[in-house]
């Protein structure tokens, strides 16, 4: 497939505008920078192959193999080089992975030096060593062939200029006598330039493909295990923290609250029904009981009991009933909401009404629950003095965090003098 | 009550323990021992041979279900020992373990929150001591909320009755709670037993056990 912006050379080659793009030059840069590396490697390859060459030469020229001492000496050299190959291949592979970026936008990461022993033991190392042999063996041969083709083509193109020379230029297979005779060759030569460009591109693409195939770090089981382990550690730490909080609440806050409620219950037994203290005591007792239930829900990591029992609208009405100022609730919710959205909306209303009670000096408040497109919109307004500032307290920012956790938005308008509007939009994608 | 009820109480949080002692004392129970760990509970109950054991579930040393296990162990020694356990939140498995202990009667499984309803709580203690069985309505509600539960055959009113039934209440008591006639309750109970395929019986406690046994054997669990 041809994309607008190919990410690597092989893809770019399929584009019709290849010759007009920067890709041919990138391919050329890649080929040119290959030359010194491949050159050095090919020398190493020759050294390693030296005993064999010496033996073959000796047989060919003198009818007998060279002396054992010489062969041993050469073999020692080649074995030493072979033994060093895993070490040599490390920087070469790193350079090659970096260099392939010239013709390939998809980065290849190098791993850090793993330590000497590990280096000799990992399969990836020997793939890198194999790559050394390939580069040292294939590249010089292929490049020489390509260079010869380029020189021939240059000869054809320049033949009209050289035709008058005393030493007759030879184009491919026959001497050329006159400029006129050379013209067709020159034309063919010029026409061959794109073909050569494509050949260069193909050569570079082939090399890059080999690099990707051999040097792309195979997914390392050890690394994967390490990643999995650290994830487990993280999840474990998170879970441990949750358990700690749960324990603290369960062993600290909950029994004390139960005890408080119990004391209130006992006090109610002793306060006559008609005493002025009876009513506030009853309210306090009820609120303590409600708080017990809520704390139990929180500790258990579920949602407020009222949400489970009454749904969002009902639970919000409960909150409104418990508020210190009159709160109008209008809810227009037809279909079901995701649980996390319901919980978040509930806490938004709870916190916002808490803020109204604490800071706003309001006489009334209103809560609206509506569906807008795929969102649940929660609006809490009050007629208080306004001037709510997220920077001043953590309540609003905590609320914003809670909302952001479900990909929602929190909007606040609170001019001095009021009214204050907290608007929360919660996406309901299931 | 002909005689004073002697109670051994176990609760690890000091404030609540003292509150419970105050409550029990106020309602003329005698608290022989108020302890804070499961081993202490075992020791105290064996020493005092109380008429009733009231214990929290999560207690030292293990801070898991040590209190419950101590209660079950005590009932293994004395199958008729009335035991009420307090649970911070609903765990149907705990209720089941308790019902399976001893003679399967004289047990109570209550949410701690019920302590706040002082008089109701004391009534429950008395009922268990007198040989009844009391399972927290929330446990039953949790069972009722199960999807595709065979209980879905029950009407809303029947569920209410079932929940009260599970608390070990008599028809008269249920009628009082729901403000309906006792005859109506009797009809509801009959329907429930019919729908749940349970043989009708007059014994309150056996009715409760029958219902709870049925609930516990829910194939979805």
mmCIF file of N, CA, C and O in Angstrom, chain B residues 72 74-83 97-107 128 131-133 205-206 209:
data_model
loop_
_atom_site.group_PDB
_atom_site.id
_atom_site.type_symbol
_atom_site.label_atom_id
_atom_site.label_comp_id
_atom_site.label_asym_id
_atom_site.label_seq_id
_atom_site.Cartn_x
_atom_site.Cartn_y
_atom_site.Cartn_z
ATOM 1 N N UNK B 72 -17.818 -20.410 66.706
ATOM 2 C CA UNK B 72 -18.133 -21.732 66.167
ATOM 3 C C UNK B 72 -17.504 -22.816 67.046
ATOM 4 O O UNK B 72 -18.136 -23.844 67.337
ATOM 5 N N UNK B 74 -16.853 -22.585 70.247
ATOM 6 C CA UNK B 74 -17.618 -22.660 71.496
ATOM 7 C C UNK B 74 -18.905 -23.449 71.292
ATOM 8 O O UNK B 74 -19.325 -24.228 72.147
ATOM 9 N N UNK B 75 -19.535 -23.242 70.128
ATOM 10 C CA UNK B 75 -20.787 -23.962 69.875
ATOM 11 C C UNK B 75 -20.539 -25.438 69.582
ATOM 12 O O UNK B 75 -21.440 -26.266 69.746
ATOM 13 N N UNK B 76 -19.332 -25.760 69.162
ATOM 14 C CA UNK B 76 -18.999 -27.169 68.986
ATOM 15 C C UNK B 76 -18.929 -27.842 70.368
ATOM 16 O O UNK B 76 -19.315 -28.992 70.528
ATOM 17 N N UNK B 77 -18.442 -27.055 71.365
ATOM 18 C CA UNK B 77 -18.358 -27.594 72.723
ATOM 19 C C UNK B 77 -19.733 -27.615 73.387
ATOM 20 O O UNK B 77 -20.092 -28.565 74.073
ATOM 21 N N UNK B 78 -20.485 -26.532 73.167
ATOM 22 C CA UNK B 78 -21.830 -26.419 73.764
ATOM 23 C C UNK B 78 -22.831 -26.103 72.651
ATOM 24 O O UNK B 78 -23.113 -24.942 72.372
ATOM 25 N N UNK B 79 -23.402 -27.114 72.046
ATOM 26 C CA UNK B 79 -24.258 -26.899 70.874
ATOM 27 C C UNK B 79 -25.428 -25.953 71.127
ATOM 28 O O UNK B 79 -25.951 -25.372 70.180
ATOM 29 N N UNK B 80 -25.868 -25.820 72.387
ATOM 30 C CA UNK B 80 -27.031 -24.968 72.639
ATOM 31 C C UNK B 80 -26.644 -23.584 73.109
ATOM 32 O O UNK B 80 -27.506 -22.806 73.511
ATOM 33 N N UNK B 81 -25.363 -23.268 73.093
ATOM 34 C CA UNK B 81 -24.918 -21.955 73.570
ATOM 35 C C UNK B 81 -25.402 -20.847 72.632
ATOM 36 O O UNK B 81 -25.075 -20.857 71.452
ATOM 37 N N UNK B 82 -26.202 -19.912 73.147
ATOM 38 C CA UNK B 82 -26.655 -18.811 72.287
ATOM 39 C C UNK B 82 -25.494 -17.869 71.955
ATOM 40 O O UNK B 82 -24.763 -17.440 72.856
ATOM 41 N N UNK B 83 -25.331 -17.604 70.670
ATOM 42 C CA UNK B 83 -24.230 -16.754 70.225
ATOM 43 C C UNK B 83 -24.751 -15.716 69.236
ATOM 44 O O UNK B 83 -25.491 -16.056 68.311
ATOM 45 N N UNK B 97 -21.776 -20.217 58.108
ATOM 46 C CA UNK B 97 -20.908 -20.953 59.029
ATOM 47 C C UNK B 97 -21.525 -20.997 60.419
ATOM 48 O O UNK B 97 -21.479 -22.027 61.100
ATOM 49 N N UNK B 98 -22.101 -19.896 60.799
ATOM 50 C CA UNK B 98 -22.704 -19.821 62.130
ATOM 51 C C UNK B 98 -23.922 -20.735 62.224
ATOM 52 O O UNK B 98 -24.110 -21.450 63.210
ATOM 53 N N UNK B 99 -24.733 -20.717 61.174
ATOM 54 C CA UNK B 99 -25.941 -21.552 61.178
ATOM 55 C C UNK B 99 -25.588 -23.032 61.150
ATOM 56 O O UNK B 99 -26.356 -23.868 61.611
ATOM 57 N N UNK B 100 -24.426 -23.341 60.588
ATOM 58 C CA UNK B 100 -24.012 -24.740 60.522
ATOM 59 C C UNK B 100 -23.411 -25.217 61.838
ATOM 60 O O UNK B 100 -23.119 -26.396 61.994
ATOM 61 N N UNK B 101 -23.175 -24.292 62.769
ATOM 62 C CA UNK B 101 -22.495 -24.684 64.004
ATOM 63 C C UNK B 101 -23.513 -25.159 65.044
ATOM 64 O O UNK B 101 -24.674 -24.754 65.028
ATOM 65 N N UNK B 102 -23.042 -26.005 65.940
ATOM 66 C CA UNK B 102 -23.894 -26.473 67.045
ATOM 67 C C UNK B 102 -25.200 -27.061 66.543
ATOM 68 O O UNK B 102 -25.218 -27.835 65.589
ATOM 69 N N UNK B 103 -26.294 -26.646 67.191
ATOM 70 C CA UNK B 103 -27.589 -27.227 66.818
ATOM 71 C C UNK B 103 -28.282 -26.409 65.727
ATOM 72 O O UNK B 103 -29.445 -26.642 65.408
ATOM 73 N N UNK B 104 -27.595 -25.418 65.186
ATOM 74 C CA UNK B 104 -28.184 -24.632 64.094
ATOM 75 C C UNK B 104 -29.236 -23.648 64.579
ATOM 76 O O UNK B 104 -29.905 -23.010 63.777
ATOM 77 N N UNK B 105 -29.406 -23.542 65.888
ATOM 78 C CA UNK B 105 -30.359 -22.582 66.437
ATOM 79 C C UNK B 105 -29.635 -21.716 67.461
ATOM 80 O O UNK B 105 -28.462 -21.918 67.726
ATOM 81 N N UNK B 106 -30.387 -20.742 67.995
ATOM 82 C CA UNK B 106 -29.814 -19.838 69.003
ATOM 83 C C UNK B 106 -28.591 -19.100 68.469
ATOM 84 O O UNK B 106 -27.604 -18.912 69.176
ATOM 85 N N UNK B 107 -28.633 -18.742 67.199
ATOM 86 C CA UNK B 107 -27.531 -17.937 66.678
ATOM 87 C C UNK B 107 -28.074 -16.641 66.108
ATOM 88 O O UNK B 107 -29.221 -16.577 65.637
ATOM 89 N N UNK B 128 -32.561 -14.523 70.537
ATOM 90 C CA UNK B 128 -31.568 -15.577 70.325
ATOM 91 C C UNK B 128 -31.380 -16.377 71.609
ATOM 92 O O UNK B 128 -31.326 -17.604 71.593
ATOM 93 N N UNK B 131 -33.817 -19.027 72.241
ATOM 94 C CA UNK B 131 -33.845 -20.183 71.343
ATOM 95 C C UNK B 131 -34.136 -19.822 69.901
ATOM 96 O O UNK B 131 -34.283 -20.684 69.045
ATOM 97 N N UNK B 132 -34.213 -18.524 69.598
ATOM 98 C CA UNK B 132 -34.526 -18.106 68.231
ATOM 99 C C UNK B 132 -33.284 -17.982 67.367
ATOM 100 O O UNK B 132 -32.160 -18.271 67.793
ATOM 101 N N UNK B 133 -33.512 -17.556 66.139
ATOM 102 C CA UNK B 133 -32.416 -17.342 65.194
ATOM 103 C C UNK B 133 -32.619 -15.976 64.558
ATOM 104 O O UNK B 133 -33.739 -15.641 64.180
ATOM 105 N N UNK B 205 -38.865 -20.935 64.500
ATOM 106 C CA UNK B 205 -37.453 -21.126 64.266
ATOM 107 C C UNK B 205 -37.177 -22.093 63.133
ATOM 108 O O UNK B 205 -36.271 -21.900 62.340
ATOM 109 N N UNK B 206 -37.987 -23.131 63.050
ATOM 110 C CA UNK B 206 -37.788 -24.094 61.969
ATOM 111 C C UNK B 206 -38.104 -23.450 60.627
ATOM 112 O O UNK B 206 -37.479 -23.752 59.627
ATOM 113 N N UNK B 209 -35.070 -21.498 59.723
ATOM 114 C CA UNK B 209 -33.988 -22.376 59.296
ATOM 115 C C UNK B 209 -34.271 -22.949 57.916
ATOM 116 O O UNK B 209 -33.376 -23.068 57.088
#
